[in-house]
mmCIF file of C-alpha atoms (C1' of nucleotides) in Angstrom:
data_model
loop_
_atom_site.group_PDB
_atom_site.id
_atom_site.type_symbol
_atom_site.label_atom_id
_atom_site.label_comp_id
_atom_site.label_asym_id
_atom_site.label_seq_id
_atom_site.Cartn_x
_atom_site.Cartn_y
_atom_site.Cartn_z
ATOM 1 C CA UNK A 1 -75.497 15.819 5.263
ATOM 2 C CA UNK A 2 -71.400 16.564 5.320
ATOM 3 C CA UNK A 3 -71.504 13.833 2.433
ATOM 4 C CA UNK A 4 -71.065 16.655 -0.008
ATOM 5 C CA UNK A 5 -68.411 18.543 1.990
ATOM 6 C CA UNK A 6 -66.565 15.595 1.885
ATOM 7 C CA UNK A 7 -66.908 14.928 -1.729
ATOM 8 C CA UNK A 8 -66.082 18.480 -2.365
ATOM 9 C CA UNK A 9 -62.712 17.603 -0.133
ATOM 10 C CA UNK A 10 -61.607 14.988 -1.845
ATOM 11 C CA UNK A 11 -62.253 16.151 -5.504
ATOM 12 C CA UNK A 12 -59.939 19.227 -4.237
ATOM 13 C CA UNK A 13 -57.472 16.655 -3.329
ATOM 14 C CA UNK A 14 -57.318 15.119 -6.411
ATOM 15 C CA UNK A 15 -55.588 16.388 -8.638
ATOM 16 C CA UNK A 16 -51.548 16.272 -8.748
ATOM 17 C CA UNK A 17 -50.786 20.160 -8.155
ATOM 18 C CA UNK A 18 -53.588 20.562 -5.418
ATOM 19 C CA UNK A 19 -52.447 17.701 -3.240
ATOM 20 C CA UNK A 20 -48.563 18.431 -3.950
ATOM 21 C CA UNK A 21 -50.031 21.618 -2.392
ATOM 22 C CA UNK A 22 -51.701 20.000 0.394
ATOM 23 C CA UNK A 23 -48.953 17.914 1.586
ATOM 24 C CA UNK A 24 -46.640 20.788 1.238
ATOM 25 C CA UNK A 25 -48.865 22.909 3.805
ATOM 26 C CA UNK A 26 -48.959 19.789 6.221
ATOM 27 C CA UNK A 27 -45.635 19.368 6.192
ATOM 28 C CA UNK A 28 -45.237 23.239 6.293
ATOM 29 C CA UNK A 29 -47.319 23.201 9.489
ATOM 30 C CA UNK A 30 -49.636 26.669 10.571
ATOM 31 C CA UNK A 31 -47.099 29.502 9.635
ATOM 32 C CA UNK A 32 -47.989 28.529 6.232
ATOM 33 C CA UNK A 33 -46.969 29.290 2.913
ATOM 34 C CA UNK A 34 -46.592 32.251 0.404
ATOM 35 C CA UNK A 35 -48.783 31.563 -3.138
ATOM 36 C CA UNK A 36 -45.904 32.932 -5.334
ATOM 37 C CA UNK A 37 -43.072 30.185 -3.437
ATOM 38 C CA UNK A 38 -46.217 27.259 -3.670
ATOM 39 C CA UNK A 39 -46.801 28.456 -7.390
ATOM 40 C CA UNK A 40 -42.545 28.669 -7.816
ATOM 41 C CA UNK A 41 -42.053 24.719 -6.345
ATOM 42 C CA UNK A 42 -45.010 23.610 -8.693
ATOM 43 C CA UNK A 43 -43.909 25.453 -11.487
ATOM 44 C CA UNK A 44 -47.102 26.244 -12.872
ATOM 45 C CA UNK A 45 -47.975 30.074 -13.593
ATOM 46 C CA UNK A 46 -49.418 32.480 -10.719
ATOM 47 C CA UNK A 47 -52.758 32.249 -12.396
ATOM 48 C CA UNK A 48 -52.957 28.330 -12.654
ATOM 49 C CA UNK A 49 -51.882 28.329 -8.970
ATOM 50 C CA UNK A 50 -55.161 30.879 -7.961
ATOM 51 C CA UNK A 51 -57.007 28.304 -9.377
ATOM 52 C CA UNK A 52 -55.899 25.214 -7.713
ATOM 53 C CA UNK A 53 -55.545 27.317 -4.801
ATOM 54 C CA UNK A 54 -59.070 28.233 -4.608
ATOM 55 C CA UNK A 55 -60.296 24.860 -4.677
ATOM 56 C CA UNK A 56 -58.910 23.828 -1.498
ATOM 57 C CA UNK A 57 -60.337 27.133 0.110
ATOM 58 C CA UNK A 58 -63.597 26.700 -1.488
ATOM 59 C CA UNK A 59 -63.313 23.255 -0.034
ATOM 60 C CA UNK A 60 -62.339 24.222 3.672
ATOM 61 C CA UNK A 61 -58.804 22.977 3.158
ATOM 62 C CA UNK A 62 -56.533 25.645 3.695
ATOM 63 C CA UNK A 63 -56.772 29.070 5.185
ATOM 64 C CA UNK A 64 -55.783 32.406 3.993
ATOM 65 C CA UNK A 65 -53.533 35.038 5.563
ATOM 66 C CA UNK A 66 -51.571 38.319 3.963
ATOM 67 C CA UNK A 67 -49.037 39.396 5.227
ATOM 68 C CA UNK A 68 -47.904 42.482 3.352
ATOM 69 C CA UNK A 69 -48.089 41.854 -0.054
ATOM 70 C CA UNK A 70 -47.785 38.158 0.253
ATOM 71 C CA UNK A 71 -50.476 36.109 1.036
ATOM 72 C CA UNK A 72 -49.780 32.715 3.265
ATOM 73 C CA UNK A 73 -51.828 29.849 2.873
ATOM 74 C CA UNK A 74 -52.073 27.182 5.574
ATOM 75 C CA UNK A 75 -53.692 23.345 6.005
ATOM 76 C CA UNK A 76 -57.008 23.435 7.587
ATOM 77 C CA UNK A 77 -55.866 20.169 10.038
ATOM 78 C CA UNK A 78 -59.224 20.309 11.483
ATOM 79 C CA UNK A 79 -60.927 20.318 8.218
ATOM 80 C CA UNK A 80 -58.268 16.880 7.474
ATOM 81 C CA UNK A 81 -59.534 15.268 10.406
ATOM 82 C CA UNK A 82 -62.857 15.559 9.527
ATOM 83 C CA UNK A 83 -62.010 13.898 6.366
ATOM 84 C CA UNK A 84 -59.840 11.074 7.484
ATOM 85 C CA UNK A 85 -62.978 10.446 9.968
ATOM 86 C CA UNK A 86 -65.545 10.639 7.458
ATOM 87 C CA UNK A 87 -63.270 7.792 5.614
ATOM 88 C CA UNK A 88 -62.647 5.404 8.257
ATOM 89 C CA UNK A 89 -65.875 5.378 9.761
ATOM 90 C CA UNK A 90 -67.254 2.037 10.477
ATOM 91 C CA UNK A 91 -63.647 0.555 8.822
ATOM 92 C CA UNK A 92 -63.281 -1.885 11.779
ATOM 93 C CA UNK A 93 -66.446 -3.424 11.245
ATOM 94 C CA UNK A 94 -67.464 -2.287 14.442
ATOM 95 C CA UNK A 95 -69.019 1.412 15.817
ATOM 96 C CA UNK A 96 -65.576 1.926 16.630
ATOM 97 C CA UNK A 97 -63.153 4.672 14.351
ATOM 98 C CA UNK A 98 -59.994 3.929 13.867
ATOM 99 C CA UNK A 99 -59.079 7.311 12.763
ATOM 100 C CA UNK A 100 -57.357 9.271 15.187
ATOM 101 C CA UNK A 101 -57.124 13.366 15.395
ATOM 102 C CA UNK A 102 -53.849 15.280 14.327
ATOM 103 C CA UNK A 103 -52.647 18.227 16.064
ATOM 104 C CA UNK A 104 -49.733 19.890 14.603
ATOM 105 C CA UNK A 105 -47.831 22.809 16.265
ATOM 106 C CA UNK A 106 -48.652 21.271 20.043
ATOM 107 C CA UNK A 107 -45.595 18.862 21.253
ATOM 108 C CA UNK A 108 -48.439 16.869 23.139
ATOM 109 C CA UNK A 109 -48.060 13.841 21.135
ATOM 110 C CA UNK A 110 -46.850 10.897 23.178
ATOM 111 C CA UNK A 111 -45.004 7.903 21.481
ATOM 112 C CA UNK A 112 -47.486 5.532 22.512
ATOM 113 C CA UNK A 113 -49.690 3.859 20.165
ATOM 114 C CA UNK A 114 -52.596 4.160 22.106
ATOM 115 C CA UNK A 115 -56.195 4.130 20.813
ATOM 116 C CA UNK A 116 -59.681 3.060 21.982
ATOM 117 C CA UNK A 117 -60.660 0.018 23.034
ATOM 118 C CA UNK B 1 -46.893 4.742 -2.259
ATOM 119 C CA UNK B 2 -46.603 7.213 -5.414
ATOM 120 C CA UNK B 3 -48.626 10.383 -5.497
ATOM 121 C CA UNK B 4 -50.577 9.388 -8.686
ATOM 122 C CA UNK B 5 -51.989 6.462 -7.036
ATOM 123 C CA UNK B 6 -53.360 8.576 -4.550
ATOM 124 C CA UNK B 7 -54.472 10.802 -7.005
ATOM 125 C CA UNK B 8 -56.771 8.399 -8.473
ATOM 126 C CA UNK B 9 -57.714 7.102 -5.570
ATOM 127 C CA UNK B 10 -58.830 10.563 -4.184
ATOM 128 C CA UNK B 11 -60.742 11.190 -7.942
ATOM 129 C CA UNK B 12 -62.484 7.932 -7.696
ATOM 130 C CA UNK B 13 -63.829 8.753 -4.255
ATOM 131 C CA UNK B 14 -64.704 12.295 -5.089
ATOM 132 C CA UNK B 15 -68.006 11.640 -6.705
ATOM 133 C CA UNK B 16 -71.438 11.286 -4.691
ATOM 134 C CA UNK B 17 -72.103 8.209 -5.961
ATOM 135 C CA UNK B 18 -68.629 6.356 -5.769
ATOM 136 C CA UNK B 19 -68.560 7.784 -2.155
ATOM 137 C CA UNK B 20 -71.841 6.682 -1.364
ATOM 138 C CA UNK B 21 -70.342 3.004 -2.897
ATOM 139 C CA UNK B 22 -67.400 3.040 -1.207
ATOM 140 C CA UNK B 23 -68.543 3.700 2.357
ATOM 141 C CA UNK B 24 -71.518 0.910 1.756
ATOM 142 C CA UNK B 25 -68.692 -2.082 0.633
ATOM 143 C CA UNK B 26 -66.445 -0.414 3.759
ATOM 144 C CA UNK B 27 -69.817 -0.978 6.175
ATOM 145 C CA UNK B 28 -70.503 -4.332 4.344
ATOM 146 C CA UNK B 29 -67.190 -5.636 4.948
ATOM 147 C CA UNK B 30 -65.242 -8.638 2.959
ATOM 148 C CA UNK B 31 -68.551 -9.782 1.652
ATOM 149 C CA UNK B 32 -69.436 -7.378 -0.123
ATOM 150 C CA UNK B 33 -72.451 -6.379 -2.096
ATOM 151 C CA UNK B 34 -73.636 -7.431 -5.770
ATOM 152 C CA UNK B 35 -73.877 -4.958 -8.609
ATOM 153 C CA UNK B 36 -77.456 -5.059 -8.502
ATOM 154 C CA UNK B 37 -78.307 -3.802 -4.913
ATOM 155 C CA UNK B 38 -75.753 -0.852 -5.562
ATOM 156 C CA UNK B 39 -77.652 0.304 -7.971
ATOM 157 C CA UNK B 40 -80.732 -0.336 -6.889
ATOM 158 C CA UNK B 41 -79.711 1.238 -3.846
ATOM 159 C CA UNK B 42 -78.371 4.616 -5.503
ATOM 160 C CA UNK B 43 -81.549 4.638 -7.775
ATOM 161 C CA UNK B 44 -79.018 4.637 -10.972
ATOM 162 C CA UNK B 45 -78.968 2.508 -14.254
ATOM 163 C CA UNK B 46 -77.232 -0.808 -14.333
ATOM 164 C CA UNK B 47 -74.855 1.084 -16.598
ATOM 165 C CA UNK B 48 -73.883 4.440 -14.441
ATOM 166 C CA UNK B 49 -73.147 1.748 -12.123
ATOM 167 C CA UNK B 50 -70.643 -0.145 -13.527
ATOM 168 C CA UNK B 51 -69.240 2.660 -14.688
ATOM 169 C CA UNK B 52 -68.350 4.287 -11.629
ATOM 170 C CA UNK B 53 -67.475 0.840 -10.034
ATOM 171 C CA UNK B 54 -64.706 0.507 -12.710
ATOM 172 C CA UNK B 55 -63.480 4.045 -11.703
ATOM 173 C CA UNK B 56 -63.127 2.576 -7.929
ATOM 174 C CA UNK B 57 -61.478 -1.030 -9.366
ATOM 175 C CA UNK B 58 -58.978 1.003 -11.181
ATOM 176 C CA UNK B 59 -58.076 2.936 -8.858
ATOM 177 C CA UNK B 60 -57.606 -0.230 -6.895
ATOM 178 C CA UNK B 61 -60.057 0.515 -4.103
ATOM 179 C CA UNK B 62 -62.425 -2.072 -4.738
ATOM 180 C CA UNK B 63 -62.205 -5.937 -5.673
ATOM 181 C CA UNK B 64 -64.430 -8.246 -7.971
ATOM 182 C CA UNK B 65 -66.122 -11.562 -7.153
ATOM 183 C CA UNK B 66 -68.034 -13.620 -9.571
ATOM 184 C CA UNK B 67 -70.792 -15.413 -7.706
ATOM 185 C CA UNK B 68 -73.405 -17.136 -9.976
ATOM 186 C CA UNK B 69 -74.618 -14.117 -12.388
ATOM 187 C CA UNK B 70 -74.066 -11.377 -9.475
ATOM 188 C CA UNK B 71 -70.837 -9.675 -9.269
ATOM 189 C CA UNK B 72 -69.965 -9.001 -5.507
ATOM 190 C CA UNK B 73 -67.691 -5.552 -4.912
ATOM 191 C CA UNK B 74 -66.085 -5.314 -1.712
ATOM 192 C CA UNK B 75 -63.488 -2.638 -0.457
ATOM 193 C CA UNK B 76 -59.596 -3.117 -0.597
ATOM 194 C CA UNK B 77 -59.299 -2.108 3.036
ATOM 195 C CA UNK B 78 -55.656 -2.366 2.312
ATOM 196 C CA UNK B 79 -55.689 0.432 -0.549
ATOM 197 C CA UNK B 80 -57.914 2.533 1.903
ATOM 198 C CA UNK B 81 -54.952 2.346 4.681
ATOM 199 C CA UNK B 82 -52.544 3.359 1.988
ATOM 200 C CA UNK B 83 -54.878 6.562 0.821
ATOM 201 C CA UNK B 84 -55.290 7.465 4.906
ATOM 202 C CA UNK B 85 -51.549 6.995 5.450
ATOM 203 C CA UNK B 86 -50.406 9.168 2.868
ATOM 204 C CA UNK B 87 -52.588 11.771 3.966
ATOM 205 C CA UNK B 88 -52.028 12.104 7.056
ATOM 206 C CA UNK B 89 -48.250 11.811 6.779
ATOM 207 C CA UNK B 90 -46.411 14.191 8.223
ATOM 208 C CA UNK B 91 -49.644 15.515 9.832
ATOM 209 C CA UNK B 92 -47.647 16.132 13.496
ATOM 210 C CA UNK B 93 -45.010 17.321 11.852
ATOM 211 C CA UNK B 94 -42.682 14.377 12.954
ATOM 212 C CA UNK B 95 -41.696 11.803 10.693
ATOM 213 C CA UNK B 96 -44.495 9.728 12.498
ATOM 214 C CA UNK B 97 -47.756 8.803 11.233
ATOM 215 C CA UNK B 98 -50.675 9.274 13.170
ATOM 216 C CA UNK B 99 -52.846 7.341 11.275
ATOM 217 C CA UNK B 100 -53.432 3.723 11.574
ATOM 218 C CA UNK B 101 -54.438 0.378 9.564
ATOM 219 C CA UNK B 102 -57.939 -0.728 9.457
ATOM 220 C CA UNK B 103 -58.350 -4.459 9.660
ATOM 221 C CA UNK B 104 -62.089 -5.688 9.507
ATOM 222 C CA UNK B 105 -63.058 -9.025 10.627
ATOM 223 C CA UNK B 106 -62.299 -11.414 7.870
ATOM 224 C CA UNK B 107 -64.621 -13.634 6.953
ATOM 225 C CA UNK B 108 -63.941 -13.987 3.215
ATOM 226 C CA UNK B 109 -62.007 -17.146 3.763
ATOM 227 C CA UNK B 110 -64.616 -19.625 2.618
ATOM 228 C CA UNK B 111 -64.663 -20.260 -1.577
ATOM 229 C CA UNK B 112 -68.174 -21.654 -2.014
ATOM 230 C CA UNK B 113 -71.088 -19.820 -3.002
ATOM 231 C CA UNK B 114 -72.342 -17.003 -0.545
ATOM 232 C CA UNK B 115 -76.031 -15.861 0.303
ATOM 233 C CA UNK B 116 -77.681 -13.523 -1.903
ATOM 234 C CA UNK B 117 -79.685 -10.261 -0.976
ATOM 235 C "C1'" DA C 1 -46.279 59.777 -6.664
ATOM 236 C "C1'" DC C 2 -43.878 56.264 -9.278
ATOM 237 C "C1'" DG C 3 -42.201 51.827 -10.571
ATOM 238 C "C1'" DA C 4 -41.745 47.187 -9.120
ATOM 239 C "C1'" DT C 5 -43.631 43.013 -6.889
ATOM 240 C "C1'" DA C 6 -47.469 39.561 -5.278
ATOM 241 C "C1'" DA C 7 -51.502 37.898 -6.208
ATOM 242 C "C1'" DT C 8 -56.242 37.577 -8.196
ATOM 243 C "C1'" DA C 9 -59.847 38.186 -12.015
ATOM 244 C "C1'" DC C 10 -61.088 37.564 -16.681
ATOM 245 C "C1'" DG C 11 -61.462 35.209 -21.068
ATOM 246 C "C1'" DA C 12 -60.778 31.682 -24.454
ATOM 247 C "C1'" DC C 13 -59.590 27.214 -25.536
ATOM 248 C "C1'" DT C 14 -59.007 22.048 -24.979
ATOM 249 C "C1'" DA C 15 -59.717 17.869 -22.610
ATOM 250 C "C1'" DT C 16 -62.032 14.772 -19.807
ATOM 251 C "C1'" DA C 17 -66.029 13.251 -16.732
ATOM 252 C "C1'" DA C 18 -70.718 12.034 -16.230
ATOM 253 C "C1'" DT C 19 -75.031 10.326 -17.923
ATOM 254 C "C1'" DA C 20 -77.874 6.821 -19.786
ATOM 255 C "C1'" DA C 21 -80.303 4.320 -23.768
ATOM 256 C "C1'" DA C 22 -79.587 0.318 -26.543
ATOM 257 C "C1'" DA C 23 -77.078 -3.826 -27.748
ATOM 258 C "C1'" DA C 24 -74.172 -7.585 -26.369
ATOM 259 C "C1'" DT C 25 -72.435 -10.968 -22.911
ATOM 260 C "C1'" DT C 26 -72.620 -14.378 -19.276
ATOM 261 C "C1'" DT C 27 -75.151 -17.424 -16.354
ATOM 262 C "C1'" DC C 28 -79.134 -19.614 -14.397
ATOM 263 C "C1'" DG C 29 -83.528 -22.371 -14.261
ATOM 264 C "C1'" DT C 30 -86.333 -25.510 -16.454
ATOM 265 C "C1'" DA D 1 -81.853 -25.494 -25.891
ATOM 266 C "C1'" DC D 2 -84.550 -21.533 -24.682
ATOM 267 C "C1'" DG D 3 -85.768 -17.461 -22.241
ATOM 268 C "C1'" DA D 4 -85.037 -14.613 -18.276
ATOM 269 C "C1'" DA D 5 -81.825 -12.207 -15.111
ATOM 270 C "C1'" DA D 6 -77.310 -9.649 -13.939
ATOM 271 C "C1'" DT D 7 -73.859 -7.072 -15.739
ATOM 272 C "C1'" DT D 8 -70.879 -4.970 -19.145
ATOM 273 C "C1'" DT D 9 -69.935 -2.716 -23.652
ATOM 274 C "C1'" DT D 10 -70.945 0.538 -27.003
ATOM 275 C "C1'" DT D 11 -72.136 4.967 -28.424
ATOM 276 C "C1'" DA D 12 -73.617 9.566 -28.142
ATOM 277 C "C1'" DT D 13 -74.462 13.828 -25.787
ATOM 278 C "C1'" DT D 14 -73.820 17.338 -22.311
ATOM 279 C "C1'" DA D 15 -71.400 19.496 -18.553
ATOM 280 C "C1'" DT D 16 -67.458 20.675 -16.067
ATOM 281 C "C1'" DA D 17 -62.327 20.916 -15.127
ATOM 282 C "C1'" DG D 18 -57.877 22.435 -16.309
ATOM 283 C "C1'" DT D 19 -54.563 25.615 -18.557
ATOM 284 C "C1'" DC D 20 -52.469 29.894 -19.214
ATOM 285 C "C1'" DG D 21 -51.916 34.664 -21.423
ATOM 286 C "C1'" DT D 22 -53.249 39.134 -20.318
ATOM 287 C "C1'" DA D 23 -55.381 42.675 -17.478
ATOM 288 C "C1'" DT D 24 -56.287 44.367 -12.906
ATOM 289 C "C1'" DT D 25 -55.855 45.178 -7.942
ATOM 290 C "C1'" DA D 26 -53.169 45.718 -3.721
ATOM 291 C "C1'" DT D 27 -48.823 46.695 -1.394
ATOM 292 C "C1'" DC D 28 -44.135 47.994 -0.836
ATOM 293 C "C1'" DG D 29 -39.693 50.798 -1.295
ATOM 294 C "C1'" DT D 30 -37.724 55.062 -2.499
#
DNA sequence: ACGATAATACGACTATAATAAAAATTTCGT
DNA sequence: ACGAAATTTTTATTATAGTCGTATTATCGT
């Protein structure tokens, strides 16, 4: 059952400084960003930030990486698909998903709007 | 679409039960499904019931139908493209959404009484 | 090795969410 | 009008989330 991974998603989402977080490491794309310049834009304390931080790891969100003493965190896009999935499953009325995939950091994405028929 | 309304919206989802709610009314379509069978269905008291219902109405992911003594809850698949959207914006790292709308067959045109489970 | 910087771990406190029994409300059938 | 059915409101209790100061660990520059 991914029911409860997907729960556990969406409760990390929700909450004002975790998804400010989120959509910060979307937008920031895989290099990622440093804890103390995430916990800096929020301003909330380095502490507060572990906290919220954690979440989203614990929840398959974003990835860890240090580099020297800073460590980057990153959006999990694969872990976002899943989600959006999970979502709009059956939304059409139909066995169809209406969901597509996102794949950042490859310049494969056409302009079309093409999806299944 | 302001970040506290998807806040809410991602809270009111994060919960096993509201999930479990939500996808049912997105699987039932504009029909929906009466208080009763929800709850019958999760195996929780008439009253957990409505209260997590109200959590999804006021987050606006859910609408209300009076029909005889049963109140029918289907999903706002309009407030569900809105959640998806801003998620995934930014998600290719353009300024384009890969994401799209969700429009189930409508069938919620006709005002008179509807069948019961 | 030493001092400074980046981040996490710990601890204590406050606030809010979740649960459900019991009472109240609305509507139906007769 | 009366009693049964569907749902909400009330009320109380318990559990968990959020916040942040301080202490600790890891890494860097000199």
């Amino acid at each position: 059952m991914q029911g409860a991974q997907v729960v556990a998603g969406l409760a990390a989402l929700a909450h004002e400084h975790r998804l400010a977080v989120f959509r910060m490491l979307v937008v920031a794309g895989p290099d990622g960003i440093p804890a103390g310049v995430l916990a800096a834009r929020l301003g909330v304390p380095p502490s507060s930030l572990t906290f919220h931080v954690q979440q989203l790891l614990h929840a398959g969100l974003v990835t860890q990486r240090r580099v020297g003493r800073q460590v980057f965190h990153a959006a999990d896009f694969t872990a976002m698909n899943r989600l959006l999935a999970y979502l709009g499953e059956n939304c059409c009325g139909g066995g169809q998903s209406c969901v597509p995939v996102c794949e950042p950091g490859a310049t494969s994405q056409g302009l079309d709007g093409e999806r299944v028929a």
